[in-house]
Coordinates of C-alpha atoms and ligand atoms in Angstrom, one line a residue:
M492 CA -7.0 -27.0 4.7
Y493 CA -8.5 -23.5 3.3
L494 CA -7.7 -21.6 7.1
E495 CA -4.3 -23.1 6.7
K496 CA -3.5 -21.1 3.5
L497 CA -4.2 -18.1 5.6
R498 CA -1.4 -18.7 7.8
L499 CA 1.9 -16.7 7.3
D500 CA 3.9 -18.6 9.8
G501 CA 7.8 -18.3 9.0
R502 CA 7.3 -16.1 6.4
V503 CA 9.4 -12.4 6.6
A504 CA 6.8 -9.2 5.5
V505 CA 8.0 -6.0 4.6
V506 CA 5.5 -3.1 4.9
T507 CA 6.5 0.2 3.8
G508 CA 4.8 3.1 5.4
G509 CA 4.0 0.5 7.8
G510 CA 4.0 3.0 11.0
R511 CA 0.5 4.2 10.8
G512 CA -2.8 4.3 8.9
I513 CA -3.4 1.5 6.6
G514 CA 0.0 0.3 6.7
L515 CA 0.2 0.0 10.5
A516 CA -3.2 -2.4 10.0
I517 CA -1.7 -4.2 7.3
S518 CA 1.4 -5.1 9.4
E519 CA -0.7 -6.0 12.4
A520 CA -3.0 -8.3 10.0
L521 CA 0.2 -10.1 8.7
A522 CA 1.8 -10.4 12.1
E523 CA -1.4 -11.8 13.5
A524 CA -1.4 -14.4 10.5
G525 CA 2.1 -15.5 11.9
A526 CA 4.5 -13.2 9.4
H527 CA 7.6 -11.5 11.2
V528 CA 7.0 -8.0 10.1
I529 CA 9.2 -5.4 8.8
I530 CA 7.9 -1.7 9.2
A531 CA 9.6 -0.2 6.6
D532 CA 8.9 4.0 7.2
M533 CA 10.6 7.3 6.6
D534 CA 9.8 8.8 10.0
A535 CA 11.4 6.9 12.9
E536 CA 8.9 8.1 15.4
I537 CA 6.2 6.9 13.6
A538 CA 7.8 3.7 12.9
A539 CA 8.5 3.2 16.8
A540 CA 4.9 4.2 17.6
G541 CA 3.7 1.6 14.9
Q542 CA 6.0 -0.8 16.4
A543 CA 5.0 -0.1 20.0
S544 CA 1.3 -0.7 19.3
L545 CA 2.0 -4.0 17.8
A546 CA 3.9 -5.1 20.6
E547 CA 1.2 -4.2 23.2
K548 CA -0.8 -6.8 21.1
G549 CA 1.7 -9.4 21.2
F550 CA 3.3 -8.9 17.7
P551 CA 7.2 -8.2 18.0
A552 CA 8.1 -6.8 14.9
D553 CA 11.0 -4.9 13.1
V554 CA 11.6 -1.3 12.2
V555 CA 13.7 0.4 9.3
E556 CA 14.1 3.6 8.6
L557 CA 13.7 4.0 4.8
D558 CA 12.5 6.6 2.3
V559 CA 10.9 5.1 -0.9
T560 CA 12.1 7.6 -2.9
K561 CA 15.7 6.8 -2.5
P562 CA 16.3 4.0 -5.1
A563 CA 19.9 3.1 -3.6
D564 CA 18.4 2.9 0.2
V565 CA 15.7 0.9 -1.0
T566 CA 17.8 -1.6 -2.6
A567 CA 20.2 -1.3 0.5
A568 CA 17.2 -2.1 2.8
A569 CA 16.2 -5.1 0.9
D570 CA 19.8 -6.5 0.7
A571 CA 20.4 -6.0 4.7
I572 CA 16.7 -7.4 5.5
F573 CA 17.9 -10.6 3.4
A574 CA 21.2 -10.6 4.9
R575 CA 19.3 -10.5 8.5
H576 CA 16.4 -13.0 7.9
G577 CA 17.3 -15.1 4.7
R578 CA 14.5 -14.7 3.0
I579 CA 11.7 -12.0 2.5
D580 CA 8.5 -13.6 1.2
I581 CA 5.8 -10.6 1.2
L582 CA 6.2 -7.1 0.2
V583 CA 3.5 -4.4 0.6
A584 CA 4.2 -1.5 -1.3
N585 CA 2.0 1.0 0.9
A586 CA 3.7 4.1 1.4
G587 CA 2.0 7.1 -0.5
I588 CA 1.0 10.4 -0.4
A589 CA -1.8 12.6 -1.6
R590 CA -1.6 16.3 -1.3
S591 CA -5.0 17.1 -2.9
G592 CA -6.7 20.0 -3.5
V593 CA -4.6 21.6 -6.0
A594 CA -5.9 22.3 -9.4
A595 CA -4.1 21.1 -12.6
E596 CA -3.4 24.3 -13.6
D597 CA -1.8 25.4 -10.7
T598 CA 0.2 22.2 -9.6
T599 CA 3.7 23.2 -9.4
D600 CA 6.8 21.3 -10.5
E601 CA 7.5 20.2 -7.1
H602 CA 4.2 19.0 -6.2
W603 CA 3.6 17.0 -9.2
L604 CA 7.3 15.2 -8.9
S605 CA 6.3 14.9 -5.1
V606 CA 3.6 12.8 -5.7
I607 CA 4.8 10.8 -8.7
D608 CA 8.0 10.1 -6.6
V609 CA 6.7 8.4 -3.6
N610 CA 3.6 6.6 -5.3
L611 CA 4.9 5.6 -8.6
N612 CA 8.8 5.9 -8.6
G613 CA 8.9 4.4 -4.8
V614 CA 6.4 1.2 -5.5
F615 CA 8.7 0.5 -8.7
W616 CA 12.0 0.7 -6.5
C617 CA 10.6 -1.4 -4.1
N618 CA 9.1 -4.1 -6.1
R619 CA 12.5 -4.0 -8.1
A620 CA 14.8 -4.4 -5.1
F621 CA 12.6 -7.0 -2.9
S622 CA 11.6 -9.0 -6.1
R623 CA 15.4 -9.7 -7.1
H624 CA 15.8 -11.7 -3.9
M625 CA 11.9 -13.3 -4.0
L626 CA 13.0 -14.3 -7.2
A627 CA 16.0 -15.4 -6.8
A628 CA 14.2 -18.1 -4.0
G629 CA 11.7 -18.9 -7.1
R630 CA 8.5 -17.5 -4.3
G631 CA 6.9 -14.3 -3.1
A632 CA 4.0 -12.4 -3.1
I633 CA 4.2 -8.5 -3.5
V634 CA 0.7 -6.2 -2.9
N635 CA 0.8 -2.9 -4.2
I636 CA -1.4 -0.3 -2.7
G637 CA -3.4 1.5 -5.5
S638 CA -6.6 3.4 -5.2
M639 CA -9.8 3.9 -6.7
S640 CA -8.6 6.9 -8.0
G641 CA -6.8 4.7 -10.5
F642 CA -10.1 3.7 -12.0
I643 CA -12.3 7.0 -11.2
V644 CA -11.9 10.8 -11.1
N645 CA -12.7 12.1 -7.6
R646 CA -14.6 15.0 -6.6
P647 CA -14.7 17.6 -5.6
Q648 CA -11.0 17.8 -4.5
N649 CA -8.6 18.3 -7.8
Q650 CA -5.8 15.9 -7.2
S651 CA -4.8 15.1 -11.0
Y652 CA -1.2 14.1 -9.8
Y653 CA -2.6 11.5 -7.5
N654 CA -5.3 10.1 -9.4
A655 CA -2.5 9.6 -12.6
S656 CA 0.1 8.3 -10.1
K657 CA -2.4 5.5 -9.0
A658 CA -3.6 4.3 -12.3
A659 CA 0.0 4.0 -13.2
V660 CA 0.6 1.4 -10.0
H661 CA -2.4 -0.4 -11.4
H662 CA -0.8 -1.0 -14.6
L663 CA 2.9 -1.5 -13.2
T664 CA 1.4 -4.0 -11.0
K665 CA 0.0 -5.9 -14.3
S666 CA 3.4 -5.4 -15.9
L667 CA 5.3 -7.1 -13.2
A668 CA 3.0 -9.4 -12.8
T669 CA 3.2 -10.9 -16.1
E670 CA 6.9 -10.6 -16.0
W671 CA 7.3 -12.7 -12.8
A672 CA 4.3 -15.0 -13.0
A673 CA 6.1 -18.0 -14.2
R674 CA 9.1 -17.3 -11.8
G675 CA 6.9 -18.0 -8.5
V676 CA 6.4 -14.2 -7.7
R677 CA 2.8 -12.8 -7.5
V678 CA 2.0 -9.2 -8.0
N679 CA -1.4 -7.6 -7.1
A680 CA -2.8 -4.3 -5.9
V681 CA -5.8 -3.4 -3.6
A682 CA -7.8 -0.1 -4.6
P683 CA -9.5 1.3 -1.7
T684 CA -12.2 3.7 -1.3
Y685 CA -11.8 6.7 1.2
I686 CA -10.2 5.3 4.1
E687 CA -10.3 7.0 7.7
T688 CA -6.4 7.7 8.2
P689 CA -4.3 10.5 8.3
L690 CA -4.0 11.3 4.7
M691 CA -7.7 12.1 4.0
K692 CA -7.8 14.3 7.5
F693 CA -7.9 17.4 5.1
A694 CA -11.4 16.6 3.8
W695 CA -12.9 17.3 7.6
D696 CA -11.9 20.7 7.3
V697 CA -14.2 21.3 4.2
P698 CA -17.6 21.7 4.7
G699 CA -19.7 19.2 2.9
M700 CA -16.8 17.4 1.4
V701 CA -17.2 13.9 3.2
E702 CA -20.8 14.0 3.2
G703 CA -20.7 14.5 -0.7
W704 CA -18.0 11.5 -0.9
L705 CA -20.6 9.5 1.0
E706 CA -23.4 10.1 -1.1
D707 CA -21.4 8.7 -4.2
T708 CA -20.5 5.7 -2.1
P709 CA -23.3 2.8 -2.2
M710 CA -22.4 1.4 1.3
G711 CA -22.8 4.8 2.6
R712 CA -19.9 5.1 4.7
L713 CA -15.7 5.4 5.0
G714 CA -13.5 2.4 4.9
Q715 CA -11.4 1.6 7.7
P716 CA -7.7 0.4 7.9
H717 CA -8.6 -3.2 9.1
E718 CA -11.0 -3.7 6.2
I719 CA -7.8 -3.0 3.5
A720 CA -5.3 -5.0 5.7
S721 CA -7.7 -8.3 5.5
V722 CA -7.8 -7.9 1.5
V723 CA -3.8 -7.5 1.3
H724 CA -3.5 -10.5 4.1
F725 CA -5.4 -12.8 1.6
L726 CA -3.4 -11.4 -1.4
A727 CA -0.3 -12.0 0.4
S728 CA -1.0 -15.6 1.2
D729 CA -1.7 -18.9 -0.3
A730 CA -5.1 -18.3 -0.5
A731 CA -4.4 -16.3 -3.3
S732 CA -2.3 -18.8 -5.0
L733 CA -3.8 -18.3 -8.6
M734 CA -4.4 -14.8 -8.2
T735 CA -1.4 -12.4 -10.1
G736 CA -2.0 -9.1 -11.6
S737 CA -5.2 -8.3 -10.0
I738 CA -6.5 -4.8 -8.9
V739 CA -8.7 -5.8 -6.2
Q740 CA -11.4 -3.1 -5.3
A741 CA -12.2 -2.4 -1.7
D742 CA -14.3 0.4 -2.4
A743 CA -17.8 0.2 -0.7
G744 CA -19.3 -0.2 -4.3
F745 CA -17.8 3.6 -5.0
T746 CA -16.8 2.4 -8.7
C747 CA -20.3 1.1 -9.5
W748 CA -21.8 4.6 -9.6
Ligands
LIG229 P1 -1.1 7.6 5.5 O1 -0.4 9.1 5.7 O2 -1.5 7.6 7.3 O3 0.2 6.8 6.0 C1 1.4 6.7 5.2 C2 2.6 6.3 5.6 O4 3.5 6.1 4.8 C3 3.0 7.5 6.9 O5 3.6 6.6 7.8 C4 3.8 8.1 5.7 O6 5.1 8.4 6.8 C5 4.7 6.9 4.9 N1 5.4 7.7 4.1 C6 5.2 8.5 3.3 N2 5.8 8.9 2.3 C7 6.8 8.1 2.5 C8 8.1 7.5 2.0 N3 8.8 8.6 1.0 N4 8.9 6.6 2.4 C9 8.7 6.0 3.5 N5 7.5 5.7 4.0 C10 6.7 7.1 3.6 O7 -1.9 6.9 4.7 P2 -2.7 6.0 4.3 O8 -2.3 4.6 5.2 O9 -4.2 6.7 4.1 O10 -2.2 5.4 3.1 C11 -1.7 4.3 2.6 C12 -1.8 3.8 1.3 O11 -2.9 3.8 0.7 C13 -1.0 4.9 0.3 O12 -0.7 4.5 -0.7 C14 -2.3 5.9 -0.3 O13 -2.3 6.5 -1.3 C15 -3.5 4.8 -0.2 N6 -5.0 5.0 -0.1 C16 -5.3 5.3 1.1 C17 -6.6 6.2 1.3 C18 -7.3 6.7 1.8 O14 -8.5 7.4 1.8 N7 -6.7 7.0 3.1 C19 -7.5 5.6 -0.2 C20 -6.7 5.1 -1.2 C21 -5.6 4.3 -1.1 P3 5.0 10.2 6.8 O15 4.2 10.3 8.3 O16 6.7 10.3 6.9 O17 4.9 10.7 5.7

C-alpha cells in the first residue's frame, strides 16, 4: 500500500527548467515513478540534452520550449499539453535564476525585474495556467521550488532580489494551496540548501565562499540534485495526500543555525 502511493503511472507531469540541474533530476525521478514527463525549458538545446539523457536511462520524455516569463506562452503551452495528453496531473515550477552577488544599492532595474520575473512571476503564470486544467479535473499536485533563501539571508553574497523572490514563492504557495485545497489540487514547495548545479557555479570562483557555506551547514556538505528530486517526487505523489501549503526544507540543517 505505501510504496504503491509513490507510483505515478499514467500521470502527466510538467517540469519547468527541466533540462538541467535540479529540474532534470526531478524529471528523472517522476519518470522513474511512471509519469509521462514533459520538460519545459527556455533553451531548446538544454531541453534536448535533458531529454536525451533521460532516454539513455530508458525514460522517454517530451520537450516543450517555454519561457515562463511570458504568460500568454505559458497558457498556450498548458492548453497544448492538455489537448495532446488529455490530462495534466503534476506541475513542478522549478525554473529559476539567481544572478547573485550584487549589492542592493547597486542593483539595476533590469537586474531586479529579471529575477522577479522568472522566479516569482513565472511561478505564478505556471501555477495559474496549469491549475485551470487540474481544477477542472478535480485533481492535481503542484510543487514550486523555493529556497532556504526565502527563510534566511545568505552570506557573504548579496542577493536581495533572489531572497525576496523566494520568500514570495513560499507565501504564494500557501495562498494558492488554501484557494484550491477543497478542489483537489495540492500546492507545496521545497526549499533547498545549496545544490551543486550550474546556478551556483559562480561560487567556486570566489575564494572561501563555498567553505564558508559549509561551515554554516550542520551536515557540512552541499546537496545534490537527486536529493531535491526525491522530495519533489514524494510531494507530487499520493503519499503526500494530506500535504498542502507546506514549505519542505531540504537544507542539510542550514536553517537550524
Ligand atoms: P540551473 O540554472 O541549473 O537550471 C535552471 C533551468 O531553468 C535551466 O535549464 C534554465 O535554462 C531554466 N530557465 C531559466 N529561466 C527560464 C525561463 N524564463 N523559462 C524557462 N526555463 C528557464 O538551476 P538549478 O537547477 O540550480 O535551480 C532550479 C531551481 O532550484 C531554481 O528555482 C533555483 O532558484 C532553485 N534553487 C537552487 C539552488 C541551488 O543551490 N542550485 C538552491 C535553492 C533553490 P537556461 O539555462 O536557458 O537559463
